[in-house]
Amino acid sequence: MALLKVKFNQKKRVKLAQGLWLMNWFSVFAGILVFSMGLFLKIELRKRSEVMDNSESHFVPNSLILMGILSCAFNGFAGKICYDSLDPAKFAKWKPLLKPYLALCFFFNILLFFVALICFLMRGSLESTLAQGLKNGMKFYRDTDTPGRCFMKKTIDMLQIEFKCCGNSGFKDWFEIQWISNRYLDFSSKEVKDRIKSNVDGRYLVDGVPFSCCNPSSPRPCIQYQVTNNSAHYSYDYQTEELNLWRRGCREALLQYYSSMMSSMGAVVLLVWLFEMSVMVGLRLLHTSLESIPNPEDPECESEGWVLENSLKDTFKSALENLKKIGKFNQVEAGAEGAEGEEGGKTQTVATVS
C-alpha cells in the first residue's frame, strides 16, 4: 500500500505546482537567511579569534554558509521544475532527472537536520576552545613590545569592557600570571625584587587586575591593586564586600553569548528544515501524480500521487534486499577474479612441466 496516496485532477495538479513554485521561492529566501546567519556568526567568531584555541568553532558557520548556498541552488532548480510542470511539453525534459533530484533533496535535508543539531551541541567544544584561548591570551597581555602579540592587551581589555567580565574564570586568574610588562617595572625597587625572588619562575605577581576589570557602575573608586589586602583600603573586606570588579569570567560570558546565538540559529535552521521537508513531499506528490496519468494526451484526466510506492516497512525491506544483492554481486565478481587467477597459474605450471 502506497504511503500518503492522494487523488489529483487537472485543477489540483495545477494548484499543487503553483503552490510548490511559491514555496520554493520562499525556500530560496530561507536559504539566503541561513547563509547570512552563517556569515554573521563567522564574522563574530573571527572578531575574537585571538582568544580561541583552534578553528573547530568555525565548523558551524561554515556549515550554515554551505547549507544556505545549497538551499538556494536546490530550491531555485525545483521552482523551475514546478513552473515547467504546467506545460507537459516542457515537463517531459525534467522527468528523467526528478528521481535523482529527489534523492539529492533527501540527503540535503538529512545534512540540514544534522547542522541544526550541531548548533545546539557545540557548547562543550566551544567552552574548551575559549578556556585555552583565553588562558593563552592573558599570558600574552604584557607583551606589548613583541611583534605578533602587541595587540593582545587591547583585545583583552576591549573584551572585558564589552562583555563586563574579568579573567578566564574570574578576577583571581590575573593573580596567577604576570600581566605587567617588565618595561614598566623598577628593578631597583626592593618591593619589585622581593616579589620576583619570592616566585619560583621569577615572575612579578600581584593581587591586582587590569583597569578593564573595573565596574564603572560601582560608587566606590576602583580597587584594582592589593585587591586581597583589607588593610590597604579604608572600610574594606574583599571577602564580604561587593567588589567593584566584574565577578563573571570572560569564558562564561563569551560562552553564553555564542551559545545563545547558536541556539537561536539552530531553531531557525530546524524551521527551515521542516519547510524544506514539506516542499520535498509536495514535489514527490507532483512528480508521481504527473507520471501516473493514464492518458498523457488527455491532461485533464485524474491521476494518483504518493510519497512512497509501498509502505514504509516494505520500502525499508526492499532497500535492504537491494543492498544485499549489491554485496553478493561484488562477492561473485571477486570470486570469479580469484578463479581466473588460479586457472592462469595452473596453465603456467603445466606449460613449464611440458
mmCIF file of C-alpha atoms in Angstrom:
data_model
loop_
_atom_site.group_PDB
_atom_site.id
_atom_site.type_symbol
_atom_site.label_atom_id
_atom_site.label_comp_id
_atom_site.label_asym_id
_atom_site.label_seq_id
_atom_site.Cartn_x
_atom_site.Cartn_y
_atom_site.Cartn_z
ATOM 1 C CA MET A 1 0.000 0.000 0.000
ATOM 2 C CA ALA A 2 1.382 3.383 -1.045
ATOM 3 C CA LEU A 3 2.258 5.965 1.611
ATOM 4 C CA LEU A 4 0.245 9.241 1.519
ATOM 5 C CA LYS A 5 -1.704 8.293 -1.578
ATOM 6 C CA VAL A 6 -3.732 11.251 -2.957
ATOM 7 C CA LYS A 7 -6.016 11.553 -5.973
ATOM 8 C CA PHE A 8 -5.470 14.514 -8.289
ATOM 9 C CA ASN A 9 -7.372 16.068 -11.144
ATOM 10 C CA GLN A 10 -6.049 18.714 -13.512
ATOM 11 C CA LYS A 11 -7.096 21.583 -11.259
ATOM 12 C CA LYS A 12 -5.448 20.090 -8.162
ATOM 13 C CA ARG A 13 -2.230 19.365 -10.044
ATOM 14 C CA VAL A 14 -2.054 22.969 -11.264
ATOM 15 C CA LYS A 15 -2.704 24.302 -7.750
ATOM 16 C CA LEU A 16 -0.031 21.981 -6.320
ATOM 17 C CA ALA A 17 2.508 23.079 -8.934
ATOM 18 C CA GLN A 18 1.755 26.766 -8.359
ATOM 19 C CA GLY A 19 1.896 26.362 -4.568
ATOM 20 C CA LEU A 20 5.196 24.499 -4.769
ATOM 21 C CA TRP A 21 6.630 27.147 -7.091
ATOM 22 C CA LEU A 22 5.799 29.791 -4.489
ATOM 23 C CA MET A 23 7.116 27.658 -1.599
ATOM 24 C CA ASN A 24 10.380 27.032 -3.432
ATOM 25 C CA TRP A 25 10.996 30.735 -3.803
ATOM 26 C CA PHE A 26 10.243 31.209 -0.110
ATOM 27 C CA SER A 27 12.822 28.464 0.493
ATOM 28 C CA VAL A 28 15.345 30.402 -1.606
ATOM 29 C CA PHE A 29 14.890 33.369 0.741
ATOM 30 C CA ALA A 30 15.194 30.975 3.700
ATOM 31 C CA GLY A 31 18.489 29.744 2.200
ATOM 32 C CA ILE A 32 19.686 33.348 1.963
ATOM 33 C CA LEU A 33 18.753 33.742 5.654
ATOM 34 C CA VAL A 34 20.744 30.617 6.622
ATOM 35 C CA PHE A 35 23.707 31.851 4.561
ATOM 36 C CA SER A 36 23.518 35.281 6.249
ATOM 37 C CA MET A 37 23.399 33.714 9.725
ATOM 38 C CA GLY A 38 26.491 31.635 8.949
ATOM 39 C CA LEU A 39 28.324 34.687 7.613
ATOM 40 C CA PHE A 40 27.366 36.764 10.662
ATOM 41 C CA LEU A 41 28.498 34.012 13.076
ATOM 42 C CA LYS A 42 31.783 33.603 11.196
ATOM 43 C CA ILE A 43 32.464 37.357 11.459
ATOM 44 C CA GLU A 44 31.629 37.319 15.185
ATOM 45 C CA LEU A 45 33.984 34.389 15.792
ATOM 46 C CA ARG A 46 36.771 35.995 13.763
ATOM 47 C CA LYS A 47 36.489 39.166 15.870
ATOM 48 C CA ARG A 48 37.691 37.169 18.862
ATOM 49 C CA SER A 49 39.801 34.511 17.142
ATOM 50 C CA GLU A 50 42.814 35.641 19.229
ATOM 51 C CA VAL A 51 41.185 34.235 22.377
ATOM 52 C CA MET A 52 40.128 30.944 20.770
ATOM 53 C CA ASP A 53 42.480 27.990 20.778
ATOM 54 C CA ASN A 54 41.538 26.346 17.440
ATOM 55 C CA SER A 55 39.359 26.673 14.375
ATOM 56 C CA GLU A 56 36.836 23.932 15.307
ATOM 57 C CA SER A 57 34.318 26.603 16.246
ATOM 58 C CA HIS A 58 34.183 27.680 12.579
ATOM 59 C CA PHE A 59 32.591 24.348 11.622
ATOM 60 C CA VAL A 60 29.119 25.685 12.472
ATOM 61 C CA PRO A 61 29.288 28.938 10.427
ATOM 62 C CA ASN A 62 30.952 27.139 7.505
ATOM 63 C CA SER A 63 28.185 24.511 7.552
ATOM 64 C CA LEU A 64 25.482 27.195 7.664
ATOM 65 C CA ILE A 65 27.062 29.034 4.729
ATOM 66 C CA LEU A 66 27.248 25.797 2.694
ATOM 67 C CA MET A 67 23.657 24.810 3.538
ATOM 68 C CA GLY A 68 22.446 28.290 2.588
ATOM 69 C CA ILE A 69 24.123 28.101 -0.821
ATOM 70 C CA LEU A 70 22.805 24.562 -1.469
ATOM 71 C CA SER A 71 19.308 25.578 -0.370
ATOM 72 C CA CYS A 72 19.244 28.449 -2.856
ATOM 73 C CA ALA A 73 20.507 26.188 -5.659
ATOM 74 C CA PHE A 74 18.170 23.252 -4.944
ATOM 75 C CA ASN A 75 15.047 25.350 -4.447
ATOM 76 C CA GLY A 76 15.741 27.577 -7.436
ATOM 77 C CA PHE A 77 16.021 24.433 -9.589
ATOM 78 C CA ALA A 78 12.845 22.950 -8.039
ATOM 79 C CA GLY A 79 10.985 26.202 -8.716
ATOM 80 C CA LYS A 80 11.890 25.898 -12.399
ATOM 81 C CA ILE A 81 10.636 22.292 -12.471
ATOM 82 C CA CYS A 82 7.330 23.268 -10.828
ATOM 83 C CA TYR A 83 6.865 26.124 -13.299
ATOM 84 C CA ASP A 84 7.539 23.859 -16.301
ATOM 85 C CA SER A 85 5.242 21.125 -14.957
ATOM 86 C CA LEU A 86 2.266 23.277 -16.002
ATOM 87 C CA ASP A 87 3.286 22.603 -19.612
ATOM 88 C CA PRO A 88 3.516 18.844 -20.488
ATOM 89 C CA ALA A 89 5.948 19.518 -23.347
ATOM 90 C CA LYS A 90 8.376 21.415 -21.079
ATOM 91 C CA PHE A 91 7.969 18.961 -18.204
ATOM 92 C CA ALA A 92 8.970 15.978 -20.374
ATOM 93 C CA LYS A 93 12.656 17.014 -20.331
ATOM 94 C CA TRP A 94 12.715 17.044 -16.496
ATOM 95 C CA LYS A 95 11.189 13.567 -15.994
ATOM 96 C CA PRO A 96 14.482 11.582 -16.094
ATOM 97 C CA LEU A 97 16.091 13.993 -13.592
ATOM 98 C CA LEU A 98 13.339 14.034 -10.982
ATOM 99 C CA LYS A 99 14.184 10.792 -9.154
ATOM 100 C CA PRO A 100 17.912 11.612 -8.762
ATOM 101 C CA TYR A 101 16.984 15.159 -7.794
ATOM 102 C CA LEU A 102 14.566 13.956 -5.088
ATOM 103 C CA ALA A 103 17.267 11.593 -3.761
ATOM 104 C CA LEU A 104 19.674 14.545 -3.527
ATOM 105 C CA CYS A 105 16.975 16.571 -1.752
ATOM 106 C CA PHE A 106 16.567 13.749 0.767
ATOM 107 C CA PHE A 107 20.289 13.711 1.596
ATOM 108 C CA PHE A 108 20.340 17.521 1.691
ATOM 109 C CA ASN A 109 17.561 17.515 4.293
ATOM 110 C CA ILE A 110 19.461 14.956 6.389
ATOM 111 C CA LEU A 111 22.508 17.253 6.330
ATOM 112 C CA LEU A 112 20.358 20.279 7.165
ATOM 113 C CA PHE A 113 18.909 18.486 10.198
ATOM 114 C CA PHE A 114 22.443 17.452 11.255
ATOM 115 C CA VAL A 115 23.635 21.086 11.037
ATOM 116 C CA ALA A 116 20.669 22.204 13.170
ATOM 117 C CA LEU A 117 21.653 19.661 15.851
ATOM 118 C CA ILE A 118 25.302 20.741 15.703
ATOM 119 C CA CYS A 119 24.209 24.309 16.505
ATOM 120 C CA PHE A 120 22.803 23.013 19.814
ATOM 121 C CA LEU A 121 25.629 20.569 20.596
ATOM 122 C CA MET A 122 28.742 22.713 20.011
ATOM 123 C CA ARG A 123 28.717 24.201 23.524
ATOM 124 C CA GLY A 124 31.217 21.697 25.003
ATOM 125 C CA SER A 125 33.750 22.133 22.202
ATOM 126 C CA LEU A 126 33.355 25.909 22.299
ATOM 127 C CA GLU A 127 33.907 26.000 26.079
ATOM 128 C CA SER A 128 37.257 24.144 25.870
ATOM 129 C CA THR A 129 38.315 26.334 22.923
ATOM 130 C CA LEU A 130 37.571 29.517 24.864
ATOM 131 C CA ALA A 131 39.163 28.258 28.089
ATOM 132 C CA GLN A 132 42.523 27.522 26.450
ATOM 133 C CA GLY A 133 42.400 30.553 24.150
ATOM 134 C CA LEU A 134 41.696 32.999 26.988
ATOM 135 C CA LYS A 135 44.412 31.406 29.111
ATOM 136 C CA ASN A 136 46.977 31.941 26.336
ATOM 137 C CA GLY A 137 45.702 35.446 25.621
ATOM 138 C CA MET A 138 46.088 36.505 29.245
ATOM 139 C CA LYS A 139 49.682 35.222 29.252
ATOM 140 C CA PHE A 140 50.498 37.480 26.297
ATOM 141 C CA TYR A 141 48.725 40.516 27.799
ATOM 142 C CA ARG A 142 52.028 42.086 28.882
ATOM 143 C CA ASP A 143 53.819 41.519 25.532
ATOM 144 C CA THR A 144 53.034 44.965 24.127
ATOM 145 C CA ASP A 145 56.523 45.196 22.572
ATOM 146 C CA THR A 146 56.514 41.719 20.998
ATOM 147 C CA PRO A 147 55.633 41.567 17.270
ATOM 148 C CA GLY A 148 52.515 39.488 16.702
ATOM 149 C CA ARG A 149 51.331 39.929 20.305
ATOM 150 C CA CYS A 150 51.304 43.693 20.746
ATOM 151 C CA PHE A 151 47.556 43.798 20.028
ATOM 152 C CA MET A 152 46.639 41.287 22.763
ATOM 153 C CA LYS A 153 46.385 43.857 25.574
ATOM 154 C CA LYS A 154 43.870 45.916 23.618
ATOM 155 C CA THR A 155 41.931 42.768 22.625
ATOM 156 C CA ILE A 156 41.631 41.538 26.221
ATOM 157 C CA ASP A 157 40.774 44.984 27.597
ATOM 158 C CA MET A 158 38.062 45.583 24.981
ATOM 159 C CA LEU A 159 36.703 42.094 25.592
ATOM 160 C CA GLN A 160 36.423 42.635 29.369
ATOM 161 C CA ILE A 161 34.807 46.028 28.917
ATOM 162 C CA GLU A 162 32.321 44.875 26.254
ATOM 163 C CA PHE A 163 31.230 41.675 27.997
ATOM 164 C CA LYS A 164 31.562 43.017 31.570
ATOM 165 C CA CYS A 165 33.825 40.164 32.621
ATOM 166 C CA CYS A 166 37.240 39.657 34.200
ATOM 167 C CA GLY A 167 39.817 36.925 33.687
ATOM 168 C CA ASN A 168 39.133 33.442 32.397
ATOM 169 C CA SER A 169 37.000 32.007 35.204
ATOM 170 C CA GLY A 170 37.118 35.100 37.437
ATOM 171 C CA PHE A 171 39.246 38.073 38.526
ATOM 172 C CA LYS A 172 41.605 35.869 40.600
ATOM 173 C CA ASP A 173 43.037 34.408 37.373
ATOM 174 C CA TRP A 174 45.038 37.620 36.996
ATOM 175 C CA PHE A 175 46.796 36.911 40.314
ATOM 176 C CA GLU A 176 48.468 33.819 38.784
ATOM 177 C CA ILE A 177 50.156 35.498 35.810
ATOM 178 C CA GLN A 178 52.483 38.446 35.315
ATOM 179 C CA TRP A 179 50.306 40.849 33.330
ATOM 180 C CA ILE A 180 52.548 43.924 33.886
ATOM 181 C CA SER A 181 55.370 44.244 31.355
ATOM 182 C CA ASN A 182 58.975 44.305 32.645
ATOM 183 C CA ARG A 183 59.317 47.584 30.776
ATOM 184 C CA TYR A 184 57.207 49.275 33.434
ATOM 185 C CA LEU A 185 58.854 47.685 36.487
ATOM 186 C CA ASP A 186 61.539 49.433 38.560
ATOM 187 C CA PHE A 187 64.022 46.622 39.214
ATOM 188 C CA SER A 188 65.957 48.840 41.635
ATOM 189 C CA SER A 189 62.914 48.824 43.931
ATOM 190 C CA LYS A 190 63.110 46.444 46.919
ATOM 191 C CA GLU A 191 59.418 45.546 46.600
ATOM 192 C CA VAL A 192 59.820 44.503 42.956
ATOM 193 C CA LYS A 193 62.966 42.475 43.750
ATOM 194 C CA ASP A 194 61.273 40.733 46.689
ATOM 195 C CA ARG A 195 58.208 39.816 44.622
ATOM 196 C CA ILE A 196 60.316 38.397 41.783
ATOM 197 C CA LYS A 197 62.545 36.426 44.198
ATOM 198 C CA SER A 198 59.541 35.024 46.058
ATOM 199 C CA ASN A 199 58.268 33.426 42.841
ATOM 200 C CA VAL A 200 59.836 30.201 41.560
ATOM 201 C CA ASP A 201 59.503 31.243 37.917
ATOM 202 C CA GLY A 202 60.866 34.735 38.588
ATOM 203 C CA ARG A 203 57.619 36.454 37.673
ATOM 204 C CA TYR A 204 56.196 39.657 39.123
ATOM 205 C CA LEU A 205 52.849 38.525 40.556
ATOM 206 C CA VAL A 206 50.449 40.892 42.295
ATOM 207 C CA ASP A 207 46.937 40.650 43.676
ATOM 208 C CA GLY A 208 45.778 43.184 41.108
ATOM 209 C CA VAL A 209 43.834 43.242 37.841
ATOM 210 C CA PRO A 210 43.856 45.403 34.666
ATOM 211 C CA PHE A 211 41.716 48.550 34.639
ATOM 212 C CA SER A 212 39.240 46.904 32.235
ATOM 213 C CA CYS A 213 38.027 44.669 35.083
ATOM 214 C CA CYS A 214 36.592 47.677 36.942
ATOM 215 C CA ASN A 215 32.847 48.104 37.126
ATOM 216 C CA PRO A 216 32.035 51.756 36.279
ATOM 217 C CA SER A 217 28.636 51.423 37.976
ATOM 218 C CA SER A 218 30.250 50.987 41.409
ATOM 219 C CA PRO A 219 30.023 54.106 43.610
ATOM 220 C CA ARG A 220 33.414 53.348 45.124
ATOM 221 C CA PRO A 221 36.654 54.222 43.238
ATOM 222 C CA CYS A 222 38.022 51.133 41.540
ATOM 223 C CA ILE A 223 40.258 48.940 43.694
ATOM 224 C CA GLN A 224 42.385 47.151 41.127
ATOM 225 C CA TYR A 225 45.592 46.759 43.163
ATOM 226 C CA GLN A 226 46.011 44.974 46.500
ATOM 227 C CA VAL A 227 42.560 43.514 45.993
ATOM 228 C CA THR A 228 43.002 40.952 48.797
ATOM 229 C CA ASN A 229 44.690 43.349 51.259
ATOM 230 C CA ASN A 230 41.951 44.638 53.555
ATOM 231 C CA SER A 231 44.301 46.958 55.480
ATOM 232 C CA ALA A 232 45.327 48.781 52.298
ATOM 233 C CA HIS A 233 41.854 50.291 51.859
ATOM 234 C CA TYR A 234 39.510 52.070 54.233
ATOM 235 C CA SER A 235 36.438 50.149 55.370
ATOM 236 C CA TYR A 236 37.138 47.283 53.051
ATOM 237 C CA ASP A 237 36.761 43.491 53.190
ATOM 238 C CA TYR A 238 37.230 41.769 49.852
ATOM 239 C CA GLN A 239 35.563 38.530 51.062
ATOM 240 C CA THR A 240 32.313 40.083 52.214
ATOM 241 C CA GLU A 241 32.071 43.370 50.345
ATOM 242 C CA GLU A 242 30.634 43.538 46.834
ATOM 243 C CA LEU A 243 33.763 44.205 44.834
ATOM 244 C CA ASN A 244 33.782 46.903 42.206
ATOM 245 C CA LEU A 245 35.296 44.384 39.772
ATOM 246 C CA TRP A 246 33.378 42.246 37.311
ATOM 247 C CA ARG A 247 32.570 38.946 39.013
ATOM 248 C CA ARG A 248 31.882 36.908 35.911
ATOM 249 C CA GLY A 249 34.725 35.260 33.975
ATOM 250 C CA CYS A 250 35.094 36.013 30.271
ATOM 251 C CA ARG A 251 34.825 32.327 29.349
ATOM 252 C CA GLU A 252 31.341 32.156 30.834
ATOM 253 C CA ALA A 253 30.347 35.478 29.235
ATOM 254 C CA LEU A 254 31.563 34.511 25.753
ATOM 255 C CA LEU A 255 30.142 31.002 26.047
ATOM 256 C CA GLN A 256 26.726 32.368 26.968
ATOM 257 C CA TYR A 257 26.891 34.899 24.108
ATOM 258 C CA TYR A 258 27.847 32.378 21.409
ATOM 259 C CA SER A 259 25.685 29.544 22.791
ATOM 260 C CA SER A 260 22.534 31.669 22.790
ATOM 261 C CA MET A 261 23.385 32.833 19.261
ATOM 262 C CA MET A 262 23.942 29.270 18.004
ATOM 263 C CA SER A 263 20.787 28.007 19.747
ATOM 264 C CA SER A 264 18.696 30.701 18.060
ATOM 265 C CA MET A 265 20.277 29.836 14.711
ATOM 266 C CA GLY A 266 19.658 26.130 15.331
ATOM 267 C CA ALA A 267 15.958 26.839 15.965
ATOM 268 C CA VAL A 268 15.738 28.827 12.708
ATOM 269 C CA VAL A 269 17.504 26.037 10.774
ATOM 270 C CA LEU A 270 15.045 23.489 12.220
ATOM 271 C CA LEU A 271 12.122 25.600 10.960
ATOM 272 C CA VAL A 272 13.791 25.834 7.540
ATOM 273 C CA TRP A 273 14.293 22.048 7.617
ATOM 274 C CA LEU A 274 10.581 21.462 8.306
ATOM 275 C CA PHE A 275 9.693 23.796 5.442
ATOM 276 C CA GLU A 276 12.169 22.024 3.126
ATOM 277 C CA MET A 277 10.693 18.631 4.078
ATOM 278 C CA SER A 278 7.188 19.818 3.195
ATOM 279 C CA VAL A 279 8.473 21.125 -0.160
ATOM 280 C CA MET A 280 10.184 17.793 -0.879
ATOM 281 C CA VAL A 281 6.999 15.841 -0.044
ATOM 282 C CA GLY A 282 4.940 18.170 -2.256
ATOM 283 C CA LEU A 283 7.407 17.790 -5.123
ATOM 284 C CA ARG A 284 7.265 14.000 -4.793
ATOM 285 C CA LEU A 285 3.432 14.098 -4.940
ATOM 286 C CA LEU A 286 3.588 16.307 -8.036
ATOM 287 C CA HIS A 287 6.142 14.002 -9.670
ATOM 288 C CA THR A 288 4.140 10.802 -9.089
ATOM 289 C CA SER A 289 0.789 12.398 -9.970
ATOM 290 C CA LEU A 290 2.168 13.527 -13.340
ATOM 291 C CA GLU A 291 3.850 10.187 -14.051
ATOM 292 C CA SER A 292 0.737 8.163 -13.215
ATOM 293 C CA ILE A 293 -1.545 9.984 -15.696
ATOM 294 C CA PRO A 294 -3.164 7.090 -17.597
ATOM 295 C CA ASN A 295 -3.525 9.021 -20.850
ATOM 296 C CA PRO A 296 -0.781 11.620 -21.442
ATOM 297 C CA GLU A 297 -2.745 13.028 -24.375
ATOM 298 C CA ASP A 298 -5.584 13.893 -22.008
ATOM 299 C CA PRO A 299 -4.036 16.095 -19.269
ATOM 300 C CA GLU A 300 -7.432 16.662 -17.635
ATOM 301 C CA CYS A 301 -7.826 13.039 -16.540
ATOM 302 C CA GLU A 302 -7.423 12.019 -12.908
ATOM 303 C CA SER A 303 -4.235 10.504 -11.510
ATOM 304 C CA GLU A 304 -2.791 9.360 -8.195
ATOM 305 C CA GLY A 305 0.219 10.733 -6.352
ATOM 306 C CA TRP A 306 2.128 9.218 -3.455
ATOM 307 C CA VAL A 307 5.256 9.758 -1.376
ATOM 308 C CA LEU A 308 6.331 6.078 -1.326
ATOM 309 C CA GLU A 309 5.061 3.494 -3.776
ATOM 310 C CA ASN A 310 4.902 0.898 -0.970
ATOM 311 C CA SER A 311 4.547 1.180 2.798
ATOM 312 C CA LEU A 312 7.468 2.382 4.875
ATOM 313 C CA LYS A 313 8.156 -1.165 6.114
ATOM 314 C CA ASP A 314 8.116 -2.669 2.611
ATOM 315 C CA THR A 315 10.304 0.140 1.255
ATOM 316 C CA PHE A 316 12.854 -0.456 4.005
ATOM 317 C CA LYS A 317 12.877 -4.217 3.289
ATOM 318 C CA SER A 318 13.287 -3.582 -0.419
ATOM 319 C CA ALA A 319 16.220 -1.238 0.228
ATOM 320 C CA LEU A 320 17.915 -3.889 2.431
ATOM 321 C CA GLU A 321 17.435 -6.561 -0.219
ATOM 322 C CA ASN A 322 18.968 -4.314 -2.872
ATOM 323 C CA LEU A 323 21.973 -3.697 -0.627
ATOM 324 C CA LYS A 324 22.367 -7.459 -0.081
ATOM 325 C CA LYS A 325 22.202 -8.072 -3.835
ATOM 326 C CA ILE A 326 24.903 -5.491 -4.427
ATOM 327 C CA GLY A 327 27.072 -7.165 -1.759
ATOM 328 C CA LYS A 328 26.550 -10.633 -3.274
ATOM 329 C CA PHE A 329 27.311 -9.310 -6.752
ATOM 330 C CA ASN A 330 30.607 -7.871 -5.522
ATOM 331 C CA GLN A 331 31.471 -11.208 -3.833
ATOM 332 C CA VAL A 332 30.722 -13.145 -7.031
ATOM 333 C CA GLU A 333 32.935 -10.795 -9.046
ATOM 334 C CA ALA A 334 35.766 -11.145 -6.530
ATOM 335 C CA GLY A 335 35.388 -14.962 -6.577
ATOM 336 C CA ALA A 336 35.417 -15.038 -10.389
ATOM 337 C CA GLU A 337 38.588 -12.946 -10.482
ATOM 338 C CA GLY A 338 40.244 -15.293 -7.966
ATOM 339 C CA ALA A 339 39.246 -18.381 -10.003
ATOM 340 C CA GLU A 340 40.643 -16.818 -13.165
ATOM 341 C CA GLY A 341 43.919 -16.169 -11.353
ATOM 342 C CA GLU A 342 44.132 -19.785 -10.156
ATOM 343 C CA GLU A 343 43.436 -21.168 -13.658
ATOM 344 C CA GLY A 344 46.123 -18.906 -15.089
ATOM 345 C CA GLY A 345 48.606 -20.165 -12.525
ATOM 346 C CA LYS A 346 47.794 -23.828 -13.290
ATOM 347 C CA THR A 347 48.209 -23.229 -17.033
ATOM 348 C CA GLN A 348 51.597 -21.636 -16.483
ATOM 349 C CA THR A 349 52.677 -24.588 -14.291
ATOM 350 C CA VAL A 350 51.621 -27.161 -16.893
ATOM 351 C CA ALA A 351 53.435 -25.259 -19.610
ATOM 352 C CA THR A 352 56.606 -25.232 -17.520
ATOM 353 C CA VAL A 353 56.464 -29.010 -16.848
ATOM 354 C CA SER A 354 55.962 -29.874 -20.516
#
